[in-house]
Short mmCIF file of C-alpha atoms and ligand atoms in Angstrom, two decimals:
data_model
loop_
_atom_site.label_atom_id
_atom_site.label_comp_id
_atom_site.label_asym_id
_atom_site.label_seq_id
_atom_site.Cartn_x
_atom_site.Cartn_y
_atom_site.Cartn_z
CA MET A 1 -16.90 31.87 -31.70
CA ARG A 2 -14.61 34.88 -31.84
CA PHE A 3 -11.80 35.79 -34.20
CA PHE A 4 -9.32 38.60 -34.44
CA ASN A 5 -10.24 40.52 -37.56
CA THR A 6 -7.25 42.26 -39.13
CA PHE A 7 -9.62 44.76 -40.70
CA SER A 8 -10.90 46.13 -37.37
CA ARG A 9 -7.90 45.01 -35.28
CA ASN A 10 -10.45 43.66 -32.84
CA ILE A 11 -11.69 40.33 -31.60
CA GLU A 12 -15.14 39.98 -33.15
CA GLU A 13 -17.98 37.55 -32.64
CA PHE A 14 -18.17 35.31 -35.70
CA GLU A 15 -21.35 35.37 -37.70
CA PRO A 16 -21.36 34.26 -41.32
CA ARG A 17 -23.09 36.42 -43.90
CA VAL A 18 -26.04 34.05 -44.14
CA PRO A 19 -26.25 32.53 -40.65
CA ALA A 20 -29.30 30.37 -41.35
CA ALA A 21 -27.57 28.55 -44.20
CA GLY A 22 -24.92 27.17 -41.86
CA THR A 23 -22.27 27.59 -44.54
CA VAL A 24 -19.05 29.56 -44.43
CA SER A 25 -17.21 30.72 -47.52
CA MET A 26 -13.47 30.81 -47.07
CA TYR A 27 -10.71 31.91 -49.43
CA THR A 28 -7.11 31.14 -48.60
CA CYS A 29 -4.20 32.44 -50.66
CA GLY A 30 -2.31 29.45 -51.96
CA PRO A 31 1.18 28.81 -53.22
CA THR A 32 3.07 30.62 -55.93
CA VAL A 33 4.40 27.61 -57.77
CA TYR A 34 7.89 28.73 -58.79
CA SER A 35 9.66 26.41 -56.32
CA ARG A 36 8.77 23.95 -53.60
CA ALA A 37 6.89 25.65 -50.76
CA HIS A 38 8.83 25.92 -47.49
CA ILE A 39 7.50 25.02 -44.07
CA GLY A 40 6.85 28.71 -43.35
CA ASN A 41 4.23 28.62 -46.09
CA PHE A 42 2.89 25.47 -44.49
CA ARG A 43 2.47 27.20 -41.17
CA ALA A 44 -0.09 29.39 -42.94
CA TYR A 45 -1.80 26.39 -44.55
CA ILE A 46 -1.91 24.52 -41.24
CA PHE A 47 -3.47 27.49 -39.45
CA GLU A 48 -6.11 27.62 -42.20
CA ASP A 49 -6.63 23.88 -41.86
CA LEU A 50 -7.19 24.29 -38.12
CA LEU A 51 -9.67 27.07 -38.77
CA GLN A 52 -11.62 25.03 -41.31
CA ARG A 53 -11.69 21.94 -39.12
CA HIS A 54 -12.83 23.86 -36.07
CA LEU A 55 -15.62 25.53 -38.03
CA GLU A 56 -16.65 22.05 -39.16
CA LEU A 57 -16.55 20.74 -35.60
CA ARG A 58 -18.94 23.57 -34.82
CA ARG A 59 -21.18 22.23 -37.57
CA TYR A 60 -20.56 24.79 -40.28
CA LYS A 61 -20.28 23.57 -43.81
CA VAL A 62 -17.13 25.23 -45.09
CA HIS A 63 -16.77 26.04 -48.79
CA ARG A 64 -13.10 26.64 -49.19
CA VAL A 65 -11.10 27.84 -52.17
CA THR A 66 -7.29 27.88 -52.30
CA ASN A 67 -5.76 29.40 -55.39
CA ILE A 68 -2.61 28.40 -57.19
CA THR A 69 -0.59 31.33 -58.50
CA ASP A 70 0.92 29.86 -61.62
CA VAL A 71 1.78 33.04 -63.44
CA ASP A 72 3.74 35.95 -61.98
CA ASP A 73 7.24 37.42 -62.28
CA LYS A 74 8.87 34.54 -60.40
CA THR A 75 7.20 31.69 -62.28
CA ILE A 76 7.97 33.34 -65.63
CA ARG A 77 11.59 33.87 -64.66
CA GLY A 78 11.88 30.26 -63.45
CA ALA A 79 10.43 28.84 -66.67
CA ARG A 80 12.72 31.02 -68.75
CA GLU A 81 15.80 29.92 -66.81
CA ALA A 82 14.78 26.25 -66.98
CA LYS A 83 14.01 26.70 -70.69
CA VAL A 84 10.65 24.98 -70.41
CA PRO A 85 7.11 26.22 -71.05
CA LEU A 86 5.50 27.95 -68.06
CA ALA A 87 2.86 25.24 -67.55
CA LYS A 88 5.47 22.50 -67.51
CA PHE A 89 7.63 24.46 -65.10
CA THR A 90 4.83 25.10 -62.60
CA GLU A 91 3.33 21.59 -62.81
CA GLN A 92 6.12 19.99 -60.75
CA PHE A 93 5.62 22.49 -57.90
CA LYS A 94 1.86 22.07 -57.94
CA GLU A 95 2.39 18.34 -57.48
CA ALA A 96 4.94 18.92 -54.75
CA PHE A 97 2.49 21.21 -52.95
CA PHE A 98 -0.19 18.52 -52.82
CA GLU A 99 2.31 15.87 -51.82
CA ASP A 100 3.59 17.98 -48.91
CA ALA A 101 0.11 19.10 -47.87
CA ASP A 102 -0.97 15.44 -47.73
CA LYS A 103 2.04 14.57 -45.59
CA LEU A 104 0.95 17.28 -43.16
CA ARG A 105 -2.65 16.06 -43.28
CA ILE A 106 -3.96 19.36 -44.50
CA LYS A 107 -7.52 18.92 -45.63
CA ARG A 108 -7.98 19.62 -49.30
CA ALA A 109 -9.90 22.73 -50.23
CA ASP A 110 -13.02 22.24 -52.33
CA GLU A 111 -11.38 23.99 -55.24
CA PHE A 112 -7.85 24.85 -56.29
CA PRO A 113 -8.28 27.31 -59.14
CA ALA A 114 -5.18 28.12 -61.17
CA ALA A 115 -4.69 31.68 -62.31
CA THR A 116 -3.88 30.68 -65.89
CA ASP A 117 -7.22 28.94 -66.37
CA ARG A 118 -8.99 30.71 -69.25
CA ARG A 119 -12.14 31.05 -67.18
CA TYR A 120 -10.37 33.24 -64.61
CA ILE A 121 -8.26 35.17 -67.10
CA ASP A 122 -11.54 36.22 -68.77
CA ARG A 123 -12.95 37.26 -65.42
CA MET A 124 -9.80 39.28 -64.66
CA ILE A 125 -10.07 41.06 -68.00
CA ASP A 126 -13.75 41.83 -67.34
CA MET A 127 -12.96 43.22 -63.91
CA ILE A 128 -10.15 45.40 -65.18
CA GLY A 129 -12.47 46.79 -67.90
CA GLU A 130 -15.05 47.56 -65.24
CA LEU A 131 -12.49 49.32 -63.03
CA ILE A 132 -11.35 51.47 -65.97
CA ALA A 133 -14.98 52.33 -66.76
CA ARG A 134 -15.43 53.47 -63.16
CA GLY A 135 -12.34 55.65 -63.25
CA LEU A 136 -10.56 53.37 -60.77
CA ALA A 137 -7.91 52.20 -63.23
CA TYR A 138 -5.97 53.60 -66.16
CA GLN A 139 -3.60 52.46 -68.85
CA ALA A 140 -0.20 54.11 -68.53
CA ASP A 141 2.34 54.95 -71.22
CA ASP A 142 4.07 51.61 -70.67
CA LYS A 143 0.77 49.99 -71.81
CA SER A 144 0.21 48.34 -68.44
CA VAL A 145 -3.03 48.99 -66.57
CA TYR A 146 -2.84 50.27 -62.98
CA PHE A 147 -5.29 50.65 -60.15
CA ARG A 148 -5.72 54.32 -59.20
CA ILE A 149 -5.49 54.15 -55.41
CA LYS A 150 -6.33 57.83 -54.91
CA LYS A 151 -9.81 57.11 -56.25
CA PHE A 152 -10.46 54.44 -53.63
CA PRO A 153 -10.66 56.27 -50.30
CA ASP A 154 -10.58 53.08 -48.24
CA TYR A 155 -7.22 52.02 -49.69
CA GLY A 156 -4.94 51.43 -46.71
CA ARG A 157 -7.68 50.58 -44.23
CA LEU A 158 -6.87 46.89 -43.91
CA ALA A 159 -3.16 47.51 -43.36
CA HIS A 160 -3.86 50.68 -41.36
CA PHE A 161 -1.53 52.55 -43.68
CA ASP A 162 -1.37 56.18 -44.53
CA LEU A 163 -1.32 56.54 -48.32
CA THR A 164 1.48 59.08 -48.16
CA GLN A 165 3.70 56.45 -46.51
CA LEU A 166 3.40 54.00 -49.39
CA GLN A 167 6.56 52.54 -50.78
CA SER A 168 7.11 50.57 -53.94
CA THR A 169 6.16 46.91 -53.40
CA GLY A 170 8.55 44.94 -55.55
CA ARG A 171 5.77 42.89 -57.13
CA VAL A 172 5.02 45.66 -59.67
CA LYS A 173 7.01 46.41 -62.76
CA HIS A 174 10.02 48.55 -62.19
CA ASP A 175 9.18 51.56 -64.35
CA GLU A 176 7.45 53.49 -61.62
CA TYR A 177 7.42 56.75 -63.54
CA ASP A 178 4.58 55.64 -65.78
CA LYS A 179 2.28 55.51 -62.80
CA GLU A 180 0.27 58.37 -61.34
CA HIS A 181 1.11 57.37 -57.79
CA ILE A 182 3.89 55.16 -56.50
CA GLY A 183 1.32 52.99 -54.73
CA ASP A 184 -0.75 52.31 -57.84
CA PHE A 185 -0.45 48.62 -58.55
CA ALA A 186 -0.55 46.70 -61.82
CA LEU A 187 -3.79 45.01 -62.84
CA TRP A 188 -2.53 44.10 -66.28
CA LYS A 189 1.14 43.93 -67.15
CA ALA A 190 1.94 44.71 -70.76
CA TRP A 191 3.91 41.98 -72.51
CA ASP A 192 7.64 42.43 -72.91
CA ALA A 193 10.29 40.25 -74.50
CA GLU A 194 11.25 38.68 -71.15
CA ASP A 195 7.77 37.17 -70.89
CA GLY A 196 8.40 34.98 -73.96
CA ASP A 197 5.20 33.28 -75.02
CA VAL A 198 3.43 33.96 -71.73
CA LYS A 199 0.73 36.35 -72.86
CA TRP A 200 -2.99 36.74 -73.34
CA ASP A 201 -4.82 39.17 -75.59
CA SER A 202 -6.76 41.93 -73.94
CA PRO A 203 -8.38 45.26 -74.89
CA TRP A 204 -5.10 46.86 -73.70
CA GLY A 205 -2.86 44.71 -75.82
CA PRO A 206 -1.07 41.45 -75.05
CA GLY A 207 0.03 40.90 -71.49
CA ARG A 208 -0.73 39.06 -68.28
CA PRO A 209 -2.61 39.74 -65.08
CA GLY A 210 -1.07 41.23 -61.96
CA TRP A 211 -0.90 38.97 -58.92
CA HIS A 212 -3.61 40.73 -56.90
CA ILE A 213 -6.35 40.65 -59.53
CA GLU A 214 -5.89 36.89 -59.82
CA CYS A 215 -7.19 36.33 -56.29
CA SER A 216 -10.05 38.82 -56.61
CA ALA A 217 -11.26 37.17 -59.81
CA MET A 218 -10.93 33.59 -58.58
CA SER A 219 -12.55 34.34 -55.25
CA MET A 220 -15.48 36.18 -56.84
CA THR A 221 -16.00 33.55 -59.53
CA LEU A 222 -16.14 30.66 -57.10
CA LEU A 223 -17.47 32.20 -53.89
CA GLY A 224 -19.47 35.21 -55.05
CA ASP A 225 -19.10 38.95 -54.48
CA GLN A 226 -18.97 38.66 -50.71
CA ILE A 227 -17.20 36.06 -48.64
CA ASP A 228 -17.06 35.25 -44.96
CA ILE A 229 -13.39 34.58 -44.29
CA HIS A 230 -10.18 35.37 -46.14
CA CYS A 231 -6.82 34.20 -44.80
CA GLY A 232 -3.11 34.30 -45.44
CA GLY A 233 0.14 35.08 -43.69
CA VAL A 234 0.70 38.59 -42.33
CA ASP A 235 2.95 39.38 -45.29
CA ASN A 236 -0.16 39.10 -47.48
CA ILE A 237 -1.92 41.99 -45.73
CA PHE A 238 -0.13 44.61 -47.74
CA PRO A 239 -0.20 45.06 -50.64
CA HIS A 240 -1.91 41.83 -51.68
CA HIS A 241 -5.07 41.81 -49.59
CA GLU A 242 -5.39 45.56 -49.53
CA ALA A 243 -5.35 45.45 -53.33
CA GLU A 244 -7.89 42.63 -53.41
CA ILE A 245 -10.34 44.75 -51.40
CA ALA A 246 -9.83 47.74 -53.71
CA GLN A 247 -10.37 45.66 -56.85
CA SER A 248 -13.33 43.61 -55.66
CA GLU A 249 -15.17 46.41 -53.90
CA GLY A 250 -14.24 48.77 -56.76
CA VAL A 251 -16.18 46.49 -59.10
CA THR A 252 -19.14 45.48 -56.93
CA GLY A 253 -19.53 48.36 -54.48
CA LYS A 254 -20.17 45.72 -51.78
CA LYS A 255 -18.10 44.69 -48.79
CA PHE A 256 -15.80 41.95 -50.06
CA VAL A 257 -14.77 40.09 -46.88
CA ARG A 258 -16.35 39.90 -43.42
CA TYR A 259 -13.37 38.49 -41.49
CA TRP A 260 -9.70 38.82 -42.40
CA LEU A 261 -7.50 36.36 -40.52
CA HIS A 262 -3.71 36.39 -40.82
CA CYS A 263 -1.13 34.18 -39.21
CA ALA A 264 2.21 35.33 -37.86
CA HIS A 265 5.36 34.08 -39.48
CA LEU A 266 7.42 31.02 -38.94
CA LEU A 267 10.85 32.31 -37.99
CA VAL A 268 14.38 30.99 -38.06
CA ASP A 269 16.70 32.67 -35.58
CA GLY A 270 14.20 35.47 -35.17
CA GLN A 271 13.90 36.16 -38.90
CA LYS A 272 11.03 35.29 -41.23
CA MET A 273 11.60 31.99 -43.00
CA ALA A 274 11.72 33.00 -46.64
CA LYS A 275 13.02 31.81 -49.97
CA SER A 276 14.74 35.13 -50.50
CA LEU A 277 16.70 34.84 -47.23
CA GLY A 278 17.78 31.26 -47.94
CA ASN A 279 16.91 30.24 -44.34
CA PHE A 280 14.20 27.76 -45.21
CA TYR A 281 13.41 24.07 -44.98
CA THR A 282 10.96 22.19 -47.14
CA VAL A 283 8.79 19.32 -45.93
CA PRO A 284 11.13 16.73 -47.54
CA ASP A 285 14.09 18.42 -45.77
CA VAL A 286 12.42 17.81 -42.41
CA LEU A 287 11.40 14.24 -43.29
CA ALA A 288 14.97 13.51 -44.41
CA LYS A 289 16.07 14.28 -40.84
CA GLY A 290 13.93 11.37 -39.66
CA TYR A 291 10.84 13.28 -38.54
CA THR A 292 7.36 12.36 -39.66
CA GLY A 293 4.72 14.51 -41.31
CA ARG A 294 2.66 14.14 -38.16
CA GLU A 295 5.49 15.51 -36.01
CA LEU A 296 5.90 18.47 -38.30
CA ARG A 297 2.16 19.05 -38.34
CA TYR A 298 2.19 19.18 -34.56
CA ALA A 299 5.22 21.48 -34.46
CA LEU A 300 3.54 23.97 -36.78
CA LEU A 301 0.15 23.68 -35.13
CA ARG A 302 0.93 23.94 -31.45
CA VAL A 303 1.43 27.69 -31.11
CA HIS A 304 -1.34 30.28 -31.41
CA TYR A 305 -1.54 31.47 -35.01
CA ARG A 306 -0.99 35.13 -34.14
CA VAL A 307 2.22 34.44 -32.25
CA PRO A 308 5.46 34.20 -34.27
CA LEU A 309 6.87 30.69 -34.06
CA ASN A 310 10.58 30.00 -34.10
CA PHE A 311 11.47 26.81 -35.94
CA THR A 312 14.12 24.69 -34.20
CA TRP A 313 15.08 21.01 -34.19
CA GLU A 314 14.62 21.11 -30.44
CA GLY A 315 11.02 22.12 -31.10
CA MET A 316 10.69 19.13 -33.41
CA ASN A 317 11.93 16.85 -30.61
CA GLU A 318 9.49 18.40 -28.16
CA SER A 319 6.73 17.70 -30.64
CA ARG A 320 7.84 14.10 -30.90
CA GLU A 321 7.73 13.80 -27.11
CA SER A 322 4.28 15.34 -26.85
CA LEU A 323 2.94 12.99 -29.47
CA GLY A 324 4.55 10.09 -27.66
CA ARG A 325 2.60 11.05 -24.54
CA ILE A 326 -0.64 11.15 -26.53
CA ASP A 327 0.10 7.77 -28.12
CA GLU A 328 0.90 6.14 -24.82
CA TRP A 329 -2.24 7.56 -23.24
CA LEU A 330 -4.41 6.32 -26.11
CA GLY A 331 -2.75 2.91 -25.88
CA ARG A 332 -3.57 2.64 -22.19
CA LEU A 333 -7.17 3.74 -22.67
CA ARG A 334 -7.67 1.27 -25.50
CA GLU A 335 -6.19 -1.49 -23.43
CA ILE A 336 -8.68 -0.83 -20.61
CA VAL A 337 -11.58 -0.81 -23.04
CA LYS A 338 -10.36 -4.04 -24.62
CA ARG A 339 -10.15 -5.82 -21.31
CA GLY A 340 -13.50 -4.52 -20.08
CA ASN A 341 -14.52 -4.39 -16.45
CA ALA A 342 -15.19 -8.10 -16.19
CA GLN A 343 -11.49 -8.92 -16.17
CA ARG A 344 -10.47 -5.85 -14.34
CA PRO A 345 -13.01 -4.62 -11.84
CA THR A 346 -12.21 -1.10 -10.86
CA PRO A 347 -13.88 1.53 -8.78
CA ASN A 348 -16.18 3.50 -10.99
CA VAL A 349 -14.41 6.81 -11.46
CA GLN A 350 -16.61 9.24 -13.33
CA SER A 351 -14.89 10.79 -16.29
CA SER A 352 -14.50 14.52 -15.89
CA ILE A 353 -14.36 15.57 -19.49
CA GLN A 354 -14.77 19.29 -19.81
CA PRO A 355 -15.66 21.17 -22.98
CA ASP A 356 -12.53 23.31 -22.44
CA PHE A 357 -10.66 22.16 -25.53
CA GLU A 358 -13.37 23.31 -27.89
CA SER A 359 -14.10 26.53 -26.02
CA ALA A 360 -10.41 27.43 -26.24
CA LEU A 361 -10.60 27.07 -30.02
CA ASP A 362 -13.77 29.18 -30.05
CA ASP A 363 -11.62 31.87 -28.51
CA ASP A 364 -9.72 32.98 -31.61
CA LEU A 365 -8.38 29.47 -32.21
CA ASN A 366 -6.41 29.34 -28.99
CA ILE A 367 -4.70 26.05 -29.76
CA SER A 368 -2.04 26.49 -27.08
CA ALA A 369 -4.74 26.63 -24.40
CA ALA A 370 -6.63 23.76 -26.06
CA LEU A 371 -3.54 21.55 -26.01
CA GLY A 372 -2.94 22.62 -22.43
CA PHE A 373 -6.31 21.13 -21.53
CA LEU A 374 -5.53 17.98 -23.45
CA PHE A 375 -2.28 17.39 -21.59
CA GLU A 376 -3.89 18.23 -18.27
CA SER A 377 -6.52 15.60 -19.03
CA ILE A 378 -3.81 13.12 -19.99
CA ARG A 379 -2.04 13.71 -16.67
CA GLU A 380 -5.23 13.24 -14.69
CA THR A 381 -6.36 10.10 -16.46
CA ASN A 382 -2.87 8.61 -16.37
CA ARG A 383 -2.89 9.11 -12.63
CA ALA A 384 -6.27 7.40 -12.37
CA MET A 385 -4.99 4.55 -14.52
CA ASP A 386 -1.84 4.23 -12.40
CA GLU A 387 -4.08 3.82 -9.39
CA ASN A 388 -6.24 1.32 -11.24
CA LYS A 389 -9.20 3.64 -10.87
CA LEU A 390 -10.35 4.20 -14.41
CA ASP A 391 -13.11 1.88 -15.53
CA SER A 392 -13.80 0.91 -19.09
CA ALA A 393 -16.86 3.20 -19.45
CA SER A 394 -14.71 6.17 -18.50
CA ALA A 395 -11.93 5.05 -20.82
CA THR A 396 -14.47 4.79 -23.63
CA ALA A 397 -15.72 8.27 -22.86
CA TRP A 398 -12.19 9.64 -23.04
CA LEU A 399 -11.58 7.87 -26.34
CA ASP A 400 -14.82 9.28 -27.74
CA TRP A 401 -13.68 12.71 -26.66
CA TRP A 402 -10.33 12.15 -28.32
CA ASN A 403 -12.01 11.04 -31.55
CA ARG A 404 -14.00 14.24 -31.55
CA ILE A 405 -11.08 16.62 -30.93
CA ASN A 406 -8.94 14.60 -33.30
CA THR A 407 -11.18 15.66 -36.18
CA VAL A 408 -9.51 19.03 -35.60
CA LEU A 409 -6.05 17.87 -34.58
CA ASP A 410 -5.63 14.89 -36.93
CA LEU A 411 -2.76 13.52 -34.90
CA GLU A 412 -3.26 9.77 -34.79
CA PRO A 413 -0.05 7.83 -35.43
CA GLU A 414 1.04 7.41 -39.04
CA THR A 415 0.00 3.81 -39.34
CA GLN A 416 -2.22 1.87 -37.04
CA VAL A 417 -0.24 -1.19 -36.01
CA VAL A 418 -2.17 -4.29 -37.01
CA VAL A 419 -1.20 -7.35 -35.03
CA PRO A 420 -1.42 -10.55 -37.12
CA GLN A 421 -3.91 -13.16 -35.99
CA GLU A 422 -1.18 -15.75 -35.35
CA VAL A 423 0.68 -13.39 -33.01
CA THR A 424 -2.51 -12.55 -31.11
CA GLN A 425 -3.19 -16.25 -30.65
CA LEU A 426 0.30 -16.98 -29.37
CA THR A 427 0.02 -14.03 -26.99
CA GLU A 428 -3.22 -15.41 -25.60
CA GLU A 429 -1.64 -18.82 -25.14
CA ARG A 430 1.23 -17.16 -23.35
CA GLU A 431 -1.19 -15.34 -21.06
CA LYS A 432 -2.66 -18.71 -20.14
CA ALA A 433 0.78 -20.23 -19.56
CA ARG A 434 1.67 -17.36 -17.27
CA CYS A 435 -1.53 -17.75 -15.28
CA GLU A 436 -0.54 -21.39 -14.79
CA LYS A 437 2.98 -20.24 -13.85
CA ASN A 438 4.36 -22.35 -16.67
CA TRP A 439 7.39 -20.14 -17.27
CA LYS A 440 9.12 -22.51 -19.61
CA ARG A 441 6.15 -22.50 -21.98
CA SER A 442 5.80 -18.76 -21.59
CA ASP A 443 9.43 -18.26 -22.71
CA GLU A 444 8.99 -20.64 -25.64
CA LEU A 445 5.97 -18.67 -26.77
CA ARG A 446 7.90 -15.43 -26.43
CA ASP A 447 10.52 -16.84 -28.80
CA ARG A 448 7.90 -17.90 -31.31
CA ILE A 449 6.32 -14.46 -31.18
CA SER A 450 9.75 -12.96 -31.65
CA ALA A 451 10.41 -15.17 -34.67
CA LEU A 452 7.29 -13.65 -36.22
CA GLY A 453 8.80 -10.16 -35.79
CA TRP A 454 7.08 -9.07 -32.57
CA GLU A 455 8.40 -8.22 -29.18
CA VAL A 456 6.34 -9.02 -26.12
CA ARG A 457 6.89 -7.18 -22.84
CA ASP A 458 5.27 -7.97 -19.52
CA THR A 459 3.92 -4.86 -17.82
CA LYS A 460 1.68 -4.36 -14.83
CA ASP A 461 -1.16 -3.88 -17.34
CA GLY A 462 -0.39 -7.23 -18.96
CA GLN A 463 1.51 -8.17 -22.10
CA LYS A 464 2.47 -5.41 -24.55
CA LEU A 465 3.22 -6.16 -28.17
CA THR A 466 5.40 -4.02 -30.40
CA PRO A 467 6.84 -4.72 -33.82
CA ARG A 468 10.49 -5.66 -33.29
CA GLY A 469 12.81 -2.75 -34.04
CA ALA A 470 10.19 -0.13 -33.19
CA SER A 471 10.79 1.82 -30.01
P1 AMP B 1 3.46 32.71 -51.38
O1 AMP B 1 3.69 31.38 -52.06
O2 AMP B 1 4.71 33.51 -51.20
O3 AMP B 1 2.37 33.51 -52.07
O4 AMP B 1 2.97 32.38 -49.91
C1 AMP B 1 1.97 31.46 -49.59
C2 AMP B 1 1.46 31.66 -48.18
O5 AMP B 1 2.50 31.46 -47.21
C3 AMP B 1 0.94 33.07 -47.89
O6 AMP B 1 -0.23 32.97 -47.11
C4 AMP B 1 2.07 33.72 -47.11
O7 AMP B 1 1.59 34.78 -46.31
C5 AMP B 1 2.56 32.56 -46.29
N1 AMP B 1 3.94 32.67 -45.78
C6 AMP B 1 5.08 32.95 -46.46
N2 AMP B 1 6.17 32.91 -45.64
C7 AMP B 1 5.72 32.57 -44.40
C8 AMP B 1 6.35 32.35 -43.11
N3 AMP B 1 7.67 32.43 -42.93
N4 AMP B 1 5.55 32.03 -42.07
C9 AMP B 1 4.20 31.91 -42.23
N5 AMP B 1 3.56 32.10 -43.41
C10 AMP B 1 4.29 32.42 -44.49
ZN1 ZN B 2 -4.11 35.83 -52.84
#
């Protein structure tokens, strides 16, 4: 398996830190819960979901942590404006995050640590103390504590930045003059009146942690000093992940992350989808337009994670069509298996299932190529089925293959249609009537089936049942 590592800017062979253990530790930066996440954020979570599921298909046991940033400038401002306590303000967006993630079938991480949990605040305070002791951090006149980037020679390596080019990041407090270097970032932000009752005691006075130290502390607490994979969107590379490396390695002296994977942005009209630009949609926005979570999952999944993806309604319709082709294909295969060869003797066409889908994912998660193979296979098998040349053993083999790749894709229809017993029985009776060319009875039975809410169509593959009203 190979991945593009942002750190080296190269495709690298994947080998976890402890290969024999068969486990992979994975940290993925989660939502900042100051508003409902938009589907751009979910592109990142879906890419991470694909990565986890593919690692699992390849038999790794993935230990995944996704943090919840529930204290930062934006959450504090939101709580203040809503005139509610911070925890109450963030709770609604945490819930919304899980609700939306479930709709998109994103597998839950093993842990979702929240930054305000006392356990992690203590760890953050410990780490900051350690960084000060090592000369890597200092308390400035404004009482905040900053990381001293000049003392960490590797600072800038992940982002491939020259220190002299550093600009202010916007996520630090505004009084830049207290800092030794414009690129020094806040580890601990001294309390001020705007923070209200959001504060924790520390050796440097009351305050709250900076955003970057939250992830270092939560990752190290739950996954140890060194982890295999760390992900996020490309906007996380600098300063967030660069700062995480400086903090974690500054404390331990050990390499923090083996593989850094970042996904390109979801765009709208060529621009990043972002709250600040107002060009965003949430999951409920998309569902309100009549699309399903599955369709949105597919739309966000189908393009290689390192390629920017433009969000359009046309793209949503294409996704719907692609899924329709998968559904129809699965329906035909299942039908053949159900009938068996006894009823439908066919020439024994060997299935030609290739391992291409999985090898494409081994190649830096090349989902576009993987889906290409899937649709090629669908075309081929459909042709064989059209010519009545696919036997039930082959159909079973294709379904088994689908079940395997679907552990990664998770694209089965929303609800499996369950046909009531009574309807099945009437359909069987109708089949018999048709064999006997008793058309009157056949029509009567059709009406009875219809009265029970089902539509029966006669196709060259036999009768097809659909719930009335469904297309
Ligand atoms: P945030 O809640 O801003 O910390 O972002 C959560 C995750 O979403 C991070 O991994 C970001 O890099 C990612 N992200 C934000 N905007 C986009 C976008 N338009 N496309 C893809 N990922 C994004
Ligand atoms: Zn993070």
